[in-house]
Amino acid sequence: MTQKPSLPKGTRDFGPIPMMRRNYLFNTTRSVFELYGYLPIETPAMETLDTLMGKYGEEGDKLIFKILNSGDFTSGIRKDLAEQLVEHPDQTQQVSRSMASQISEKALRYDLTVPFARFVVQHRDEISFPFKRYQIQPVWRADRPQKGRYREFYQCDVDVIGSNSLLNEAELIKIIDDIFQKFGLSIVIKLNNRKILAGLAEVSGLGNNITDFTVALDKIDKIGLEQVKEEWISKGITTESIEKLTPVIGLSGTSSDKISALKDFLSPSPTGVLGIEEVETLISLINAFNLKSTVELDLTLARGLNYYTGAIIEVKSLDFQIGSICGGGRYDDLTGIFGMPGVSGVGVSFGADRIYDVLEQTQKFPAFATSGKQVLFLNFGTEEAAACQAFTSKLRDAGIRCELYPDQAKIKKQMQYADQNQIPIVVLIGETERLAQKAVIKLMLSGEQTHVDFSDLASEIRKMI
Amino acid sequence: MTQKPSLPKGTRDFGPIPMMRRNYLFNTTRSVFELYGYLPIETPAMETLDTLMGKYGEEGDKLIFKILNSGDFTSGIRKDLAEQLVEHPDQTQQVSRSMASQISEKALRYDLTVPFARFVVQHRDEISFPFKRYQIQPVWRADRPQKGRYREFYQCDVDVIGSNSLLNEAELIKIIDDIFQKFGLSIVIKLNNRKILAGLAEVSGLGNNITDFTVALDKIDKIGLEQVKEEWISKGITTESIEKLTPVIGLSGTSSDKISALKDFLSPSPTGVLGIEEVETLISLINAFNLKSTVELDLTLARGLNYYTGAIIEVKSLDFQIGSICGGGRYDDLTGIFGMPGVSGVGVSFGADRIYDVLEQTQKFPAFATSGKQVLFLNFGTEEAAACQAFTSKLRDAGIRCELYPDQAKIKKQMQYADQNQIPIVVLIGETERLAQKAVIKLMLSGEQTHVDFSDLASEIRKMI
């Protein structure tokens, strides 16, 4: 019996052309990271359940893919739970929750941040800090699949941990600038600082209600100021506070205009003042780099995470409308949960799937990432094929990708192969050509054909590429 | 409460230096594959249980990591099974076997072959055959972990499917030769042909008992001929057959000596004769390539797989004693199980972990794969750091990996960082140097220091690298 094969929902195959493009994308980011002294690490796909659970909130825990223990896993099920399953078939939801940890002790990683924290703590004695690492690996989430959201997707994170210096933030922003320059994409880099947000909350009388304040504020791009205000009110933020905040949130002009205005407003809050100082220092460090991209202070940028303690960074594409394509910030207690407190770090994450979409939509993928193939020699028979082999070896030595069609198939079929694989150059050496020691080079795009002496063939093809 | 973090057994973290080396290993193989027109694909880590189960034998099925269904998974448990769990707590083994498929519908891939077959069938309409693909991804097996055997490890497979031509076998052998040349490793490439083994079985009167014959034969390297004979006898192979086989199995001399002797012996078997013809053609195709490595016909090579139908290929290291470091062969029905019969292919798989070990043991990893870092600028303070930044930008533009120590830490600590990260070149620009517009370059290996004018700094460092 044969099966009609299919994939688990929310997962994808990547064929040759998407793969060439993804490799271009990742190799570009990788090469820039390495120029700045960041090096790769990899962690296993599986982590212990203990490492992952409780790190992503209750909703996150539900989205973690758990791995069934191997072998006789039901022997770990507690008797009372098995009985409950038989006696209360209407309460499986609750039984499932309790049973999961009895039949599963491993799970697939949900992001790269928690495994990185686990890595740092576990290898603390081998690592020399500051530790600059990047990590490009897939993660898995049992999210409801929808357009642009998958159950398996790559994350591409770069972090430095164990250094408080703002030079790190500046360097990461320079890295962002370099990478998008290499991609040929225009971006704006938005900056904010968690301490400024804390200062705003303090000065406008919100006290510690900074979470409700920032969660709503973060949506301002999508829902507009009026709806943000409604959400604030629904969370118990007073109209008096909102009136105080509104002009500051709405500040326009250059970053330095905003900073001047903020200095006044935040002067009663030491935290706020510190935030402004950090932003000022960071901007002056960035200016020394002469970035190609625009950097702007955006007081509405919060990235919804209590996690950040200093700089907050987010990148938007100017070429194509899509959500944030890169983001991150400074955090102060990544490794605390694993027993290593007080280690400060800063990092950003590149949104590979979105950047891929922008490159595709704006046709910015370079030609070699469109077809990985360059030259095809047609196969006219054993002796002709042998003549071709000599040339393929020479071309490969020169770094040119080429292949001989393996079967002596109909020429039409071989040409179709060239077409479908988008191979730009086809070489024909039939019996006539072999005897005359000449080859025909056909450029597939224009259809143009030229006759070339065997002695010039390799150099001619090299010129064309 | 803090946790002491750990990894699931049989899994590994890869720190920066192992990762640089692994990237070198994979990039080298990747670049050679692409020169020959092979392109990458990737499939998801998860496949449906239907895709994987029943493809690796009963033992294999047990080693597949199954993923627990998300949410209320116990609602899928059949009532009678739940009851059995309560009533027969001594029979959990059997309950586990039945329950697995009720609470799990996905699993982690066990190899790259079955997902490749699934890929080909699922995308048959988009693929133009012959389809040349490579795939470098991790696989997962619930094997008992032991030295050199992990529960997560990378496979690196290259296959061409949809072509019967022996040119493919020849090209794959050339690819093997190229890759190990690039690694600077000496190898022997062993060849055999499944049809020759079938012919040997036929002529010596074993009939269809080819599996018992080859499974034992495959162990000859490890256990010797006498024990192979004992195993044959235990499987019911007659001493008469064994007497016929022994001189052929023991054939020594060059590949053409062996072929001459075989021609006589196998003449009654049309399959055997075809096998010899294939080997002869393949060897003459390989000879045209002028390989650097030795290729030898090894009649004891079987690779224990009924799977292969033609050429069988295996590579051994001559630099370091370890099992096979690469192997593969021709198969004729990879995709049949998914409803697409009669597609012939040939492929080989590179043993990444073993090749890594050989490169490490023979110290063949290139220097850049030992430390990814090249230049460190020490940080003596804000103004000095700013002076350094200008140079780091220049060096990075020239493709040199460099970094400025982010904190103004004690110089001893900064030098330790250079040491521990094996950074070969350290640049010191203190206040004196900044004012004199000169830098100190220190070579960490020799301890040698030179004073260089700012105007020459970038070009001097470029010369040193």
PDB file of N, CA and C in Angstrom, chain A residues 396-463:
ATOM      1  N   ARG A 396      35.636  23.821 -13.184  1.00  0.00           N
ATOM      2  CA  ARG A 396      35.457  23.683 -11.727  1.00  0.00           C
ATOM      3  C   ARG A 396      36.700  24.153 -10.987  1.00  0.00           C
ATOM      4  N   ASP A 397      37.889  23.865 -11.568  1.00  0.00           N
ATOM      5  CA  ASP A 397      39.114  24.365 -10.942  1.00  0.00           C
ATOM      6  C   ASP A 397      39.091  25.894 -10.858  1.00  0.00           C
ATOM      7  N   ALA A 398      38.414  26.518 -11.818  1.00  0.00           N
ATOM      8  CA  ALA A 398      38.306  27.981 -11.813  1.00  0.00           C
ATOM      9  C   ALA A 398      37.107  28.453 -10.994  1.00  0.00           C
ATOM     10  N   GLY A 399      36.459  27.513 -10.275  1.00  0.00           N
ATOM     11  CA  GLY A 399      35.359  27.891  -9.391  1.00  0.00           C
ATOM     12  C   GLY A 399      34.026  28.065 -10.094  1.00  0.00           C
ATOM     13  N   ILE A 400      33.925  27.582 -11.336  1.00  0.00           N
ATOM     14  CA  ILE A 400      32.668  27.721 -12.078  1.00  0.00           C
ATOM     15  C   ILE A 400      31.835  26.455 -11.888  1.00  0.00           C
ATOM     16  N   ARG A 401      30.553  26.652 -11.588  1.00  0.00           N
ATOM     17  CA  ARG A 401      29.659  25.531 -11.347  1.00  0.00           C
ATOM     18  C   ARG A 401      29.195  24.955 -12.671  1.00  0.00           C
ATOM     19  N   CYS A 402      29.526  23.724 -12.926  1.00  0.00           N
ATOM     20  CA  CYS A 402      29.071  23.168 -14.198  1.00  0.00           C
ATOM     21  C   CYS A 402      28.806  21.692 -14.079  1.00  0.00           C
ATOM     22  N   GLU A 403      28.059  21.187 -15.031  1.00  0.00           N
ATOM     23  CA  GLU A 403      27.697  19.781 -15.005  1.00  0.00           C
ATOM     24  C   GLU A 403      27.495  19.266 -16.417  1.00  0.00           C
ATOM     25  N   LEU A 404      27.705  17.972 -16.566  1.00  0.00           N
ATOM     26  CA  LEU A 404      27.445  17.264 -17.812  1.00  0.00           C
ATOM     27  C   LEU A 404      26.134  16.533 -17.630  1.00  0.00           C
ATOM     28  N   TYR A 405      25.210  16.681 -18.565  1.00  0.00           N
ATOM     29  CA  TYR A 405      23.954  15.933 -18.456  1.00  0.00           C
ATOM     30  C   TYR A 405      24.299  14.443 -18.443  1.00  0.00           C
ATOM     31  N   PRO A 406      23.824  13.682 -17.441  1.00  0.00           N
ATOM     32  CA  PRO A 406      24.377  12.328 -17.281  1.00  0.00           C
ATOM     33  C   PRO A 406      23.910  11.322 -18.334  1.00  0.00           C
ATOM     34  N   ASP A 407      22.726  11.503 -18.871  1.00  0.00           N
ATOM     35  CA  ASP A 407      22.197  10.519 -19.825  1.00  0.00           C
ATOM     36  C   ASP A 407      22.247  11.073 -21.235  1.00  0.00           C
ATOM     37  N   GLN A 408      22.387  10.145 -22.195  1.00  0.00           N
ATOM     38  CA  GLN A 408      22.372  10.546 -23.591  1.00  0.00           C
ATOM     39  C   GLN A 408      20.916  10.653 -24.032  1.00  0.00           C
ATOM     40  N   ALA A 409      20.195  11.606 -23.443  1.00  0.00           N
ATOM     41  CA  ALA A 409      18.758  11.745 -23.704  1.00  0.00           C
ATOM     42  C   ALA A 409      18.547  12.616 -24.939  1.00  0.00           C
ATOM     43  N   LYS A 410      17.289  12.720 -25.369  1.00  0.00           N
ATOM     44  CA  LYS A 410      16.949  13.606 -26.484  1.00  0.00           C
ATOM     45  C   LYS A 410      17.383  15.027 -26.138  1.00  0.00           C
ATOM     46  N   ILE A 411      17.901  15.735 -27.162  1.00  0.00           N
ATOM     47  CA  ILE A 411      18.417  17.090 -26.922  1.00  0.00           C
ATOM     48  C   ILE A 411      17.325  18.005 -26.372  1.00  0.00           C
ATOM     49  N   LYS A 412      16.102  17.809 -26.844  1.00  0.00           N
ATOM     50  CA  LYS A 412      14.995  18.630 -26.354  1.00  0.00           C
ATOM     51  C   LYS A 412      14.845  18.471 -24.831  1.00  0.00           C
ATOM     52  N   LYS A 413      14.953  17.246 -24.378  1.00  0.00           N
ATOM     53  CA  LYS A 413      14.820  16.977 -22.943  1.00  0.00           C
ATOM     54  C   LYS A 413      15.961  17.635 -22.155  1.00  0.00           C
ATOM     55  N   GLN A 414      17.153  17.567 -22.733  1.00  0.00           N
ATOM     56  CA  GLN A 414      18.311  18.156 -22.058  1.00  0.00           C
ATOM     57  C   GLN A 414      18.187  19.680 -21.991  1.00  0.00           C
ATOM     58  N   MET A 415      17.673  20.268 -23.079  1.00  0.00           N
ATOM     59  CA  MET A 415      17.493  21.720 -23.086  1.00  0.00           C
ATOM     60  C   MET A 415      16.416  22.139 -22.080  1.00  0.00           C
ATOM     61  N   GLN A 416      15.399  21.297 -21.942  1.00  0.00           N
ATOM     62  CA  GLN A 416      14.360  21.568 -20.945  1.00  0.00           C
ATOM     63  C   GLN A 416      14.949  21.604 -19.541  1.00  0.00           C
ATOM     64  N   TYR A 417      15.877  20.678 -19.316  1.00  0.00           N
ATOM     65  CA  TYR A 417      16.549  20.632 -18.004  1.00  0.00           C
ATOM     66  C   TYR A 417      17.264  21.955 -17.741  1.00  0.00           C
ATOM     67  N   ALA A 418      17.941  22.474 -18.780  1.00  0.00           N
ATOM     68  CA  ALA A 418      18.641  23.763 -18.654  1.00  0.00           C
ATOM     69  C   ALA A 418      17.651  24.888 -18.350  1.00  0.00           C
ATOM     70  N   ASP A 419      16.534  24.874 -19.083  1.00  0.00           N
ATOM     71  CA  ASP A 419      15.485  25.873 -18.897  1.00  0.00           C
ATOM     72  C   ASP A 419      14.940  25.855 -17.476  1.00  0.00           C
ATOM     73  N   GLN A 420      14.492  24.670 -17.086  1.00  0.00           N
ATOM     74  CA  GLN A 420      13.813  24.555 -15.791  1.00  0.00           C
ATOM     75  C   GLN A 420      14.756  24.850 -14.631  1.00  0.00           C
ATOM     76  N   ASN A 421      16.038  24.585 -14.827  1.00  0.00           N
ATOM     77  CA  ASN A 421      16.996  24.877 -13.774  1.00  0.00           C
ATOM     78  C   ASN A 421      17.617  26.260 -13.907  1.00  0.00           C
ATOM     79  N   GLN A 422      17.105  27.038 -14.859  1.00  0.00           N
ATOM     80  CA  GLN A 422      17.599  28.402 -15.086  1.00  0.00           C
ATOM     81  C   GLN A 422      19.119  28.446 -15.224  1.00  0.00           C
ATOM     82  N   ILE A 423      19.651  27.519 -16.030  1.00  0.00           N
ATOM     83  CA  ILE A 423      21.094  27.498 -16.260  1.00  0.00           C
ATOM     84  C   ILE A 423      21.399  28.473 -17.402  1.00  0.00           C
ATOM     85  N   PRO A 424      22.214  29.506 -17.165  1.00  0.00           N
ATOM     86  CA  PRO A 424      22.378  30.558 -18.186  1.00  0.00           C
ATOM     87  C   PRO A 424      23.188  30.128 -19.411  1.00  0.00           C
ATOM     88  N   ILE A 425      24.162  29.210 -19.254  1.00  0.00           N
ATOM     89  CA  ILE A 425      25.051  28.867 -20.365  1.00  0.00           C
ATOM     90  C   ILE A 425      24.990  27.367 -20.661  1.00  0.00           C
ATOM     91  N   VAL A 426      24.736  27.022 -21.927  1.00  0.00           N
ATOM     92  CA  VAL A 426      24.717  25.619 -22.340  1.00  0.00           C
ATOM     93  C   VAL A 426      25.808  25.406 -23.381  1.00  0.00           C
ATOM     94  N   VAL A 427      26.587  24.329 -23.243  1.00  0.00           N
ATOM     95  CA  VAL A 427      27.649  24.025 -24.205  1.00  0.00           C
ATOM     96  C   VAL A 427      27.273  22.760 -24.967  1.00  0.00           C
ATOM     97  N   LEU A 428      27.360  22.823 -26.291  1.00  0.00           N
ATOM     98  CA  LEU A 428      27.027  21.671 -27.125  1.00  0.00           C
ATOM     99  C   LEU A 428      28.286  21.163 -27.827  1.00  0.00           C
ATOM    100  N   ILE A 429      28.640  19.916 -27.576  1.00  0.00           N
ATOM    101  CA  ILE A 429      29.729  19.275 -28.307  1.00  0.00           C
ATOM    102  C   ILE A 429      29.177  17.963 -28.871  1.00  0.00           C
ATOM    103  N   GLY A 430      28.718  18.036 -30.128  1.00  0.00           N
ATOM    104  CA  GLY A 430      28.241  16.824 -30.805  1.00  0.00           C
ATOM    105  C   GLY A 430      29.412  16.213 -31.579  1.00  0.00           C
ATOM    106  N   GLU A 431      29.099  15.227 -32.429  1.00  0.00           N
ATOM    107  CA  GLU A 431      30.176  14.563 -33.163  1.00  0.00           C
ATOM    108  C   GLU A 431      30.922  15.555 -34.053  1.00  0.00           C
ATOM    109  N   THR A 432      30.158  16.375 -34.824  1.00  0.00           N
ATOM    110  CA  THR A 432      30.770  17.369 -35.706  1.00  0.00           C
ATOM    111  C   THR A 432      31.732  18.263 -34.945  1.00  0.00           C
ATOM    112  N   GLU A 433      31.231  18.773 -33.799  1.00  0.00           N
ATOM    113  CA  GLU A 433      32.039  19.690 -32.999  1.00  0.00           C
ATOM    114  C   GLU A 433      33.289  18.981 -32.462  1.00  0.00           C
ATOM    115  N   ARG A 434      33.088  17.736 -32.017  1.00  0.00           N
ATOM    116  CA  ARG A 434      34.223  17.003 -31.466  1.00  0.00           C
ATOM    117  C   ARG A 434      35.309  16.837 -32.532  1.00  0.00           C
ATOM    118  N   LEU A 435      34.902  16.480 -33.755  1.00  0.00           N
ATOM    119  CA  LEU A 435      35.882  16.271 -34.825  1.00  0.00           C
ATOM    120  C   LEU A 435      36.537  17.583 -35.231  1.00  0.00           C
ATOM    121  N   ALA A 436      35.740  18.657 -35.221  1.00  0.00           N
ATOM    122  CA  ALA A 436      36.296  19.961 -35.609  1.00  0.00           C
ATOM    123  C   ALA A 436      37.001  20.652 -34.445  1.00  0.00           C
ATOM    124  N   GLN A 437      36.946  20.036 -33.266  1.00  0.00           N
ATOM    125  CA  GLN A 437      37.556  20.643 -32.062  1.00  0.00           C
ATOM    126  C   GLN A 437      37.013  22.044 -31.790  1.00  0.00           C
ATOM    127  N   LYS A 438      35.720  22.166 -32.016  1.00  0.00           N
ATOM    128  CA  LYS A 438      35.029  23.423 -31.720  1.00  0.00           C
ATOM    129  C   LYS A 438      33.777  23.114 -30.897  1.00  0.00           C
ATOM    130  N   ALA A 439      33.376  24.020 -30.039  1.00  0.00           N
ATOM    131  CA  ALA A 439      32.142  23.820 -29.279  1.00  0.00           C
ATOM    132  C   ALA A 439      31.172  24.943 -29.593  1.00  0.00           C
ATOM    133  N   VAL A 440      29.876  24.672 -29.370  1.00  0.00           N
ATOM    134  CA  VAL A 440      28.871  25.726 -29.504  1.00  0.00           C
ATOM    135  C   VAL A 440      28.476  26.169 -28.100  1.00  0.00           C
ATOM    136  N   ILE A 441      28.558  27.478 -27.857  1.00  0.00           N
ATOM    137  CA  ILE A 441      28.084  28.014 -26.579  1.00  0.00           C
ATOM    138  C   ILE A 441      26.760  28.702 -26.823  1.00  0.00           C
ATOM    139  N   LYS A 442      25.748  28.307 -26.062  1.00  0.00           N
ATOM    140  CA  LYS A 442      24.438  28.943 -26.226  1.00  0.00           C
ATOM    141  C   LYS A 442      24.063  29.689 -24.948  1.00  0.00           C
ATOM    142  N   LEU A 443      23.773  30.993 -25.112  1.00  0.00           N
ATOM    143  CA  LEU A 443      23.300  31.779 -23.964  1.00  0.00           C
ATOM    144  C   LEU A 443      21.794  31.635 -23.892  1.00  0.00           C
ATOM    145  N   MET A 444      21.301  31.079 -22.828  1.00  0.00           N
ATOM    146  CA  MET A 444      19.886  30.706 -22.770  1.00  0.00           C
ATOM    147  C   MET A 444      18.957  31.912 -22.736  1.00  0.00           C
ATOM    148  N   LEU A 445      19.405  33.021 -22.167  1.00  0.00           N
ATOM    149  CA  LEU A 445      18.533  34.172 -22.026  1.00  0.00           C
ATOM    150  C   LEU A 445      18.260  34.821 -23.386  1.00  0.00           C
ATOM    151  N   SER A 446      19.331  34.986 -24.179  1.00  0.00           N
ATOM    152  CA  SER A 446      19.180  35.674 -25.460  1.00  0.00           C
ATOM    153  C   SER A 446      19.011  34.681 -26.610  1.00  0.00           C
ATOM    154  N   GLY A 447      19.377  33.421 -26.388  1.00  0.00           N
ATOM    155  CA  GLY A 447      19.328  32.439 -27.462  1.00  0.00           C
ATOM    156  C   GLY A 447      20.552  32.499 -28.370  1.00  0.00           C
ATOM    157  N   GLU A 448      21.410  33.475 -28.137  1.00  0.00           N
ATOM    158  CA  GLU A 448      22.605  33.686 -28.953  1.00  0.00           C
ATOM    159  C   GLU A 448      23.550  32.477 -28.904  1.00  0.00           C
ATOM    160  N   GLN A 449      24.086  32.084 -30.066  1.00  0.00           N
ATOM    161  CA  GLN A 449      25.019  30.957 -30.121  1.00  0.00           C
ATOM    162  C   GLN A 449      26.346  31.396 -30.715  1.00  0.00           C
ATOM    163  N   THR A 450      27.448  30.928 -30.122  1.00  0.00           N
ATOM    164  CA  THR A 450      28.751  31.219 -30.725  1.00  0.00           C
ATOM    165  C   THR A 450      29.564  29.947 -30.818  1.00  0.00           C
ATOM    166  N   HIS A 451      30.406  29.871 -31.876  1.00  0.00           N
ATOM    167  CA  HIS A 451      31.300  28.729 -32.044  1.00  0.00           C
ATOM    168  C   HIS A 451      32.666  29.103 -31.491  1.00  0.00           C
ATOM    169  N   VAL A 452      33.228  28.235 -30.685  1.00  0.00           N
ATOM    170  CA  VAL A 452      34.480  28.555 -30.014  1.00  0.00           C
ATOM    171  C   VAL A 452      35.429  27.363 -30.145  1.00  0.00           C
ATOM    172  N   ASP A 453      36.698  27.658 -30.444  1.00  0.00           N
ATOM    173  CA  ASP A 453      37.702  26.590 -30.478  1.00  0.00           C
ATOM    174  C   ASP A 453      37.831  25.945 -29.102  1.00  0.00           C
ATOM    175  N   PHE A 454      38.070  24.631 -29.087  1.00  0.00           N
ATOM    176  CA  PHE A 454      38.267  23.940 -27.812  1.00  0.00           C
ATOM    177  C   PHE A 454      39.306  24.649 -26.948  1.00  0.00           C
ATOM    178  N   SER A 455      40.356  25.156 -27.608  1.00  0.00           N
ATOM    179  CA  SER A 455      41.444  25.755 -26.836  1.00  0.00           C
ATOM    180  C   SER A 455      41.007  27.047 -26.121  1.00  0.00           C
ATOM    181  N   ASP A 456      39.936  27.685 -26.617  1.00  0.00           N
ATOM    182  CA  ASP A 456      39.473  28.937 -25.995  1.00  0.00           C
ATOM    183  C   ASP A 456      38.239  28.750 -25.117  1.00  0.00           C
ATOM    184  N   LEU A 457      37.710  27.516 -25.108  1.00  0.00           N
ATOM    185  CA  LEU A 457      36.393  27.306 -24.489  1.00  0.00           C
ATOM    186  C   LEU A 457      36.362  27.733 -23.019  1.00  0.00           C
ATOM    187  N   ALA A 458      37.320  27.225 -22.244  1.00  0.00           N
ATOM    188  CA  ALA A 458      37.304  27.524 -20.807  1.00  0.00           C
ATOM    189  C   ALA A 458      37.418  29.020 -20.551  1.00  0.00           C
ATOM    190  N   SER A 459      38.331  29.678 -21.272  1.00  0.00           N
ATOM    191  CA  SER A 459      38.521  31.105 -21.014  1.00  0.00           C
ATOM    192  C   SER A 459      37.313  31.914 -21.494  1.00  0.00           C
ATOM    193  N   GLU A 460      36.678  31.495 -22.596  1.00  0.00           N
ATOM    194  CA  GLU A 460      35.481  32.191 -23.086  1.00  0.00           C
ATOM    195  C   GLU A 460      34.358  32.124 -22.046  1.00  0.00           C
ATOM    196  N   ILE A 461      34.155  30.919 -21.516  1.00  0.00           N
ATOM    197  CA  ILE A 461      33.071  30.760 -20.528  1.00  0.00           C
ATOM    198  C   ILE A 461      33.383  31.580 -19.287  1.00  0.00           C
ATOM    199  N   ARG A 462      34.650  31.574 -18.890  1.00  0.00           N
ATOM    200  CA  ARG A 462      35.022  32.366 -17.715  1.00  0.00           C
ATOM    201  C   ARG A 462      34.697  33.840 -17.929  1.00  0.00           C
ATOM    202  N   LYS A 463      34.926  34.317 -19.152  1.00  0.00           N
ATOM    203  CA  LYS A 463      34.628  35.720 -19.442  1.00  0.00           C
ATOM    204  C   LYS A 463      33.132  36.003 -19.329  1.00  0.00           C
TER     205      LYS A 463
END
